Coordinates of C-alpha atoms in Angstrom, one line a residue:
M1228 CA -9.0 9.9 -13.4
S1229 CA -8.2 6.4 -12.2
F1230 CA -8.0 3.9 -9.3
Q1231 CA -6.4 6.8 -7.4
D1232 CA -9.8 8.6 -7.5
I1233 CA -11.4 5.6 -5.7
F1234 CA -8.9 5.9 -2.9
E1235 CA -9.6 9.6 -2.8
I1236 CA -13.4 9.3 -2.4
Q1237 CA -13.3 6.3 -0.1
Q1238 CA -15.8 5.8 2.7
S1239 CA -13.5 3.3 4.4
M1240 CA -10.3 1.3 3.6
T1241 CA -9.3 -2.1 5.0
V1242 CA -5.6 -2.8 4.9
N1243 CA -4.2 -6.4 4.8
N1244 CA -0.4 -6.8 5.0
R1245 CA -0.4 -9.9 7.2
R1246 CA 2.1 -12.7 6.7
T1247 CA 1.0 -16.2 5.8
V1248 CA 1.1 -18.2 9.0
G1249 CA -0.1 -21.8 9.7
Q1250 CA -1.2 -23.0 13.1
Q1251 CA -1.7 -26.5 14.5
V1252 CA -3.1 -27.4 17.8
S1253 CA -2.1 -30.8 19.3
R1254 CA -4.5 -33.1 21.1
G1255 CA -2.9 -31.9 24.3
G1256 CA -3.9 -28.3 23.5
Q1257 CA -0.5 -27.1 22.5
I1258 CA -0.3 -24.7 19.6
R1259 CA 2.5 -24.6 17.0
T1260 CA 3.0 -22.0 14.3
A1261 CA 4.9 -21.8 11.1
Q1262 CA 5.4 -18.9 8.7
Y1263 CA 5.3 -19.5 5.0
L1264 CA 7.8 -17.4 3.0
T1265 CA 5.8 -15.1 0.7
S1266 CA 6.1 -11.6 -0.7
V1267 CA 3.2 -10.5 1.7
P1268 CA 1.5 -8.4 -0.9
W1269 CA -0.5 -5.3 0.2
V1270 CA -4.3 -5.7 -0.2
F1271 CA -6.6 -2.7 0.1
T1272 CA -10.4 -3.1 0.3
V1273 CA -11.8 0.3 -0.5
V1274 CA -15.5 1.1 0.0
P1275 CA -16.2 4.2 -2.2
H1276 CA -18.8 6.8 -1.4
N1277 CA -22.1 6.4 -3.1
Y1278 CA -23.9 9.3 -4.7
L1279 CA -21.3 10.5 -7.1
Y1280 CA -23.0 12.7 -9.6
Y1281 CA -22.9 10.6 -12.8
P1282 CA -22.5 13.5 -15.4
T1283 CA -19.3 14.6 -13.7
A1284 CA -18.1 11.1 -12.7
R1285 CA -18.2 9.6 -16.2
G1286 CA -14.5 10.1 -16.8
I1287 CA -13.6 8.3 -13.5
I1288 CA -15.9 5.4 -14.4
Q1289 CA -14.5 5.1 -17.9
T1290 CA -10.9 5.0 -16.7
I1291 CA -11.9 2.2 -14.2
D1292 CA -13.6 0.3 -17.0
N1293 CA -10.4 0.7 -19.1
L1294 CA -8.1 -0.6 -16.4
D1295 CA -10.7 -3.2 -15.2
R1296 CA -9.0 -6.2 -13.6
Q1297 CA -6.3 -6.5 -16.3
T1298 CA -4.0 -3.5 -15.9
S1299 CA -2.2 -2.2 -12.8
E1300 CA -1.8 1.3 -11.7
T1301 CA 0.5 3.1 -9.2
I1302 CA -1.3 4.6 -6.2
D1303 CA 0.2 7.1 -3.9
F1304 CA -1.0 8.6 -0.6
N1305 CA 0.7 12.0 -1.0
T1306 CA -2.6 14.0 -1.0
T1307 CA -4.3 16.1 1.6
G1308 CA -7.0 13.5 2.3
L1309 CA -4.7 10.4 2.4
S1310 CA -1.2 11.5 3.6
W1311 CA -2.1 10.5 7.2
F1312 CA -1.8 6.8 6.2
V1313 CA 1.9 7.0 5.4
A1314 CA 3.0 10.2 7.1
Y1315 CA 6.6 10.1 8.5
Q1316 CA 6.8 9.7 12.3
G1317 CA 10.5 9.9 13.0
G1318 CA 12.7 12.6 14.5
A1319 CA 14.0 14.4 11.4
S1320 CA 12.7 17.9 10.7
A1321 CA 11.0 16.7 7.5
T1322 CA 10.4 13.4 5.6
P1323 CA 13.8 12.0 4.8
V1324 CA 15.0 12.2 1.2
G1325 CA 18.2 11.0 -0.4
M1326 CA 18.7 7.9 1.7
E1327 CA 20.3 4.9 -0.1
L1328 CA 21.0 1.2 0.5
A1329 CA 24.3 0.9 2.3
S1330 CA 24.8 -2.7 1.1
T1331 CA 23.1 -5.2 -1.2
P1332 CA 20.4 -7.0 0.8
A1333 CA 20.7 -10.8 1.0
P1334 CA 17.9 -12.8 -0.7
N1335 CA 14.7 -12.7 1.4
A1336 CA 16.3 -10.3 3.9
T1337 CA 14.0 -8.7 6.4
T1338 CA 16.6 -6.1 7.5
V1339 CA 18.1 -3.5 5.2
S1340 CA 21.1 -1.1 5.9
L1341 CA 20.7 2.5 4.8
T1342 CA 23.1 5.4 4.5
N1343 CA 22.9 9.2 3.8
I1344 CA 20.8 9.6 6.9
P1345 CA 19.6 13.1 7.8
S1346 CA 20.0 14.6 11.3
A1347 CA 17.3 13.6 13.7
S1348 CA 16.3 14.0 17.3
G1349 CA 15.7 10.5 18.7
A1350 CA 14.6 7.7 16.3
I1351 CA 15.1 8.5 12.6
L1352 CA 12.5 5.9 11.8
K1353 CA 9.7 4.7 14.1
A1354 CA 7.7 1.4 14.1
G1355 CA 5.0 1.8 11.5
D1356 CA 6.9 4.2 9.2
F1357 CA 6.9 3.4 5.5
I1358 CA 10.0 3.0 3.3
G1359 CA 10.1 2.2 -0.4
I1360 CA 12.8 0.3 -2.2
G1361 CA 12.7 -0.5 -6.0
G1362 CA 9.1 0.3 -6.3
Y1363 CA 7.9 -1.8 -3.3
T1364 CA 6.8 -0.4 0.0
Y1365 CA 7.7 -1.9 3.4
K1366 CA 6.7 -1.0 7.0
V1367 CA 9.4 -0.5 9.6
T1368 CA 8.8 -2.9 12.5
E1369 CA 10.8 -1.3 15.3
D1370 CA 12.2 2.1 16.1
V1371 CA 15.6 2.8 14.6
A1372 CA 18.0 5.2 16.2
R1373 CA 19.8 7.7 14.1
A1374 CA 23.4 6.8 13.0
E1375 CA 25.6 7.2 9.9
T1376 CA 24.5 3.8 8.8
I1377 CA 21.2 2.4 10.1
Y1378 CA 19.8 -1.1 10.1
V1379 CA 16.1 -1.2 9.5
P1380 CA 13.8 -4.2 10.2
I1381 CA 11.0 -4.5 7.7
H1382 CA 7.7 -6.4 7.7
R1383 CA 8.4 -8.6 4.7
P1384 CA 11.3 -10.1 2.7
V1385 CA 13.0 -7.7 0.2
I1386 CA 11.4 -8.1 -3.2
G1387 CA 13.4 -8.1 -6.4
N1388 CA 17.2 -7.5 -6.7
P1389 CA 18.0 -4.1 -5.2
S1390 CA 21.6 -3.3 -4.7
V1391 CA 24.0 -1.0 -2.9
G1392 CA 23.4 2.7 -3.7
D1393 CA 19.8 2.2 -4.8
P1394 CA 17.5 5.1 -3.5
V1395 CA 15.2 4.6 -0.6
V1396 CA 12.1 6.7 -0.2
C1397 CA 10.1 7.4 2.9
G1398 CA 6.6 8.4 4.0
V1399 CA 4.4 10.2 1.5
N1400 CA 7.0 9.4 -1.3
C1401 CA 6.1 5.6 -1.1
T1402 CA 3.9 4.2 -3.8
F1403 CA 1.9 1.0 -4.4
D1404 CA 1.4 -0.6 -7.8
V1405 CA -1.9 -2.4 -7.7
Y1406 CA -4.4 -4.5 -9.7
A1407 CA -8.1 -4.4 -9.1
E1408 CA -8.8 -7.9 -7.8
S1409 CA -12.4 -7.1 -7.5
C1410 CA -14.0 -4.3 -9.5
P1411 CA -17.7 -3.7 -8.7
T1412 CA -20.4 -2.6 -11.0
Y1413 CA -22.7 0.3 -10.3
T1414 CA -26.4 1.3 -10.3
L1415 CA -27.6 4.7 -11.5
T1416 CA -30.4 6.3 -9.5
P1417 CA -32.0 9.0 -11.6
M1418 CA -32.4 12.6 -10.4
T1419 CA -32.9 15.9 -12.1
N1420 CA -30.6 16.2 -15.2
G1421 CA -28.6 13.2 -14.2
A1422 CA -28.2 10.3 -11.8
F1423 CA -26.3 9.3 -8.7
V1424 CA -23.8 6.4 -8.8
N1425 CA -24.3 3.6 -6.3
W1426 CA -21.5 0.9 -6.3
D1427 CA -22.6 -2.6 -5.7
G1428 CA -19.6 -3.5 -3.5
A1429 CA -16.1 -2.7 -2.5
F1430 CA -13.0 -2.4 -4.7
V1431 CA -10.2 -4.9 -3.7
F1432 CA -6.8 -3.8 -4.9
R1433 CA -3.8 -6.3 -4.6
E1434 CA -0.2 -5.2 -5.0
N1435 CA 1.5 -6.1 -8.3
V1436 CA 4.5 -8.2 -7.2
Q1437 CA 6.6 -9.1 -10.2
P1438 CA 7.6 -12.9 -10.4

């Protein structure tokens, strides 16, 4: 029982993976933009369902209390109720496994080269697909045709120091290590032989990006 349970019992989930962009409008009405180089951490705002039955939810609540806002946990979407979020869209017969980095990414690279590519009909990866490198998850920004070595544009700079030969996962095999930036309290509404749990707000989970 953990933060994973909160994702599983969600009523809704807001996803923020936007880059940090500044805008300035001149007196003449012309707009200028500039992107600030950041790790673009994933932020999930999860509204849990109320009316959990407290006698059976105590383990979930205690684990959340244990983790609180101090300890991170790895979340995955490889479950029946969540796999739609990261499901593979490309032309391979199944979610690709065994892919590797074909070369060491340059610092702050937003394109990575991959090898050990499975057979596929059409694009091996499609815009919006997820890939994972070194424990960090990235979104593919454009369709990528199948080739022996493919060059994949990603939505944020490569994090850490991955190197040639490192494994690359895809789709439901991607994970997110997150902290609870906001961890709401709860109110108990008594009922026969127990109580219902009513959360006082949403959980906000922010990706744990190592310095």
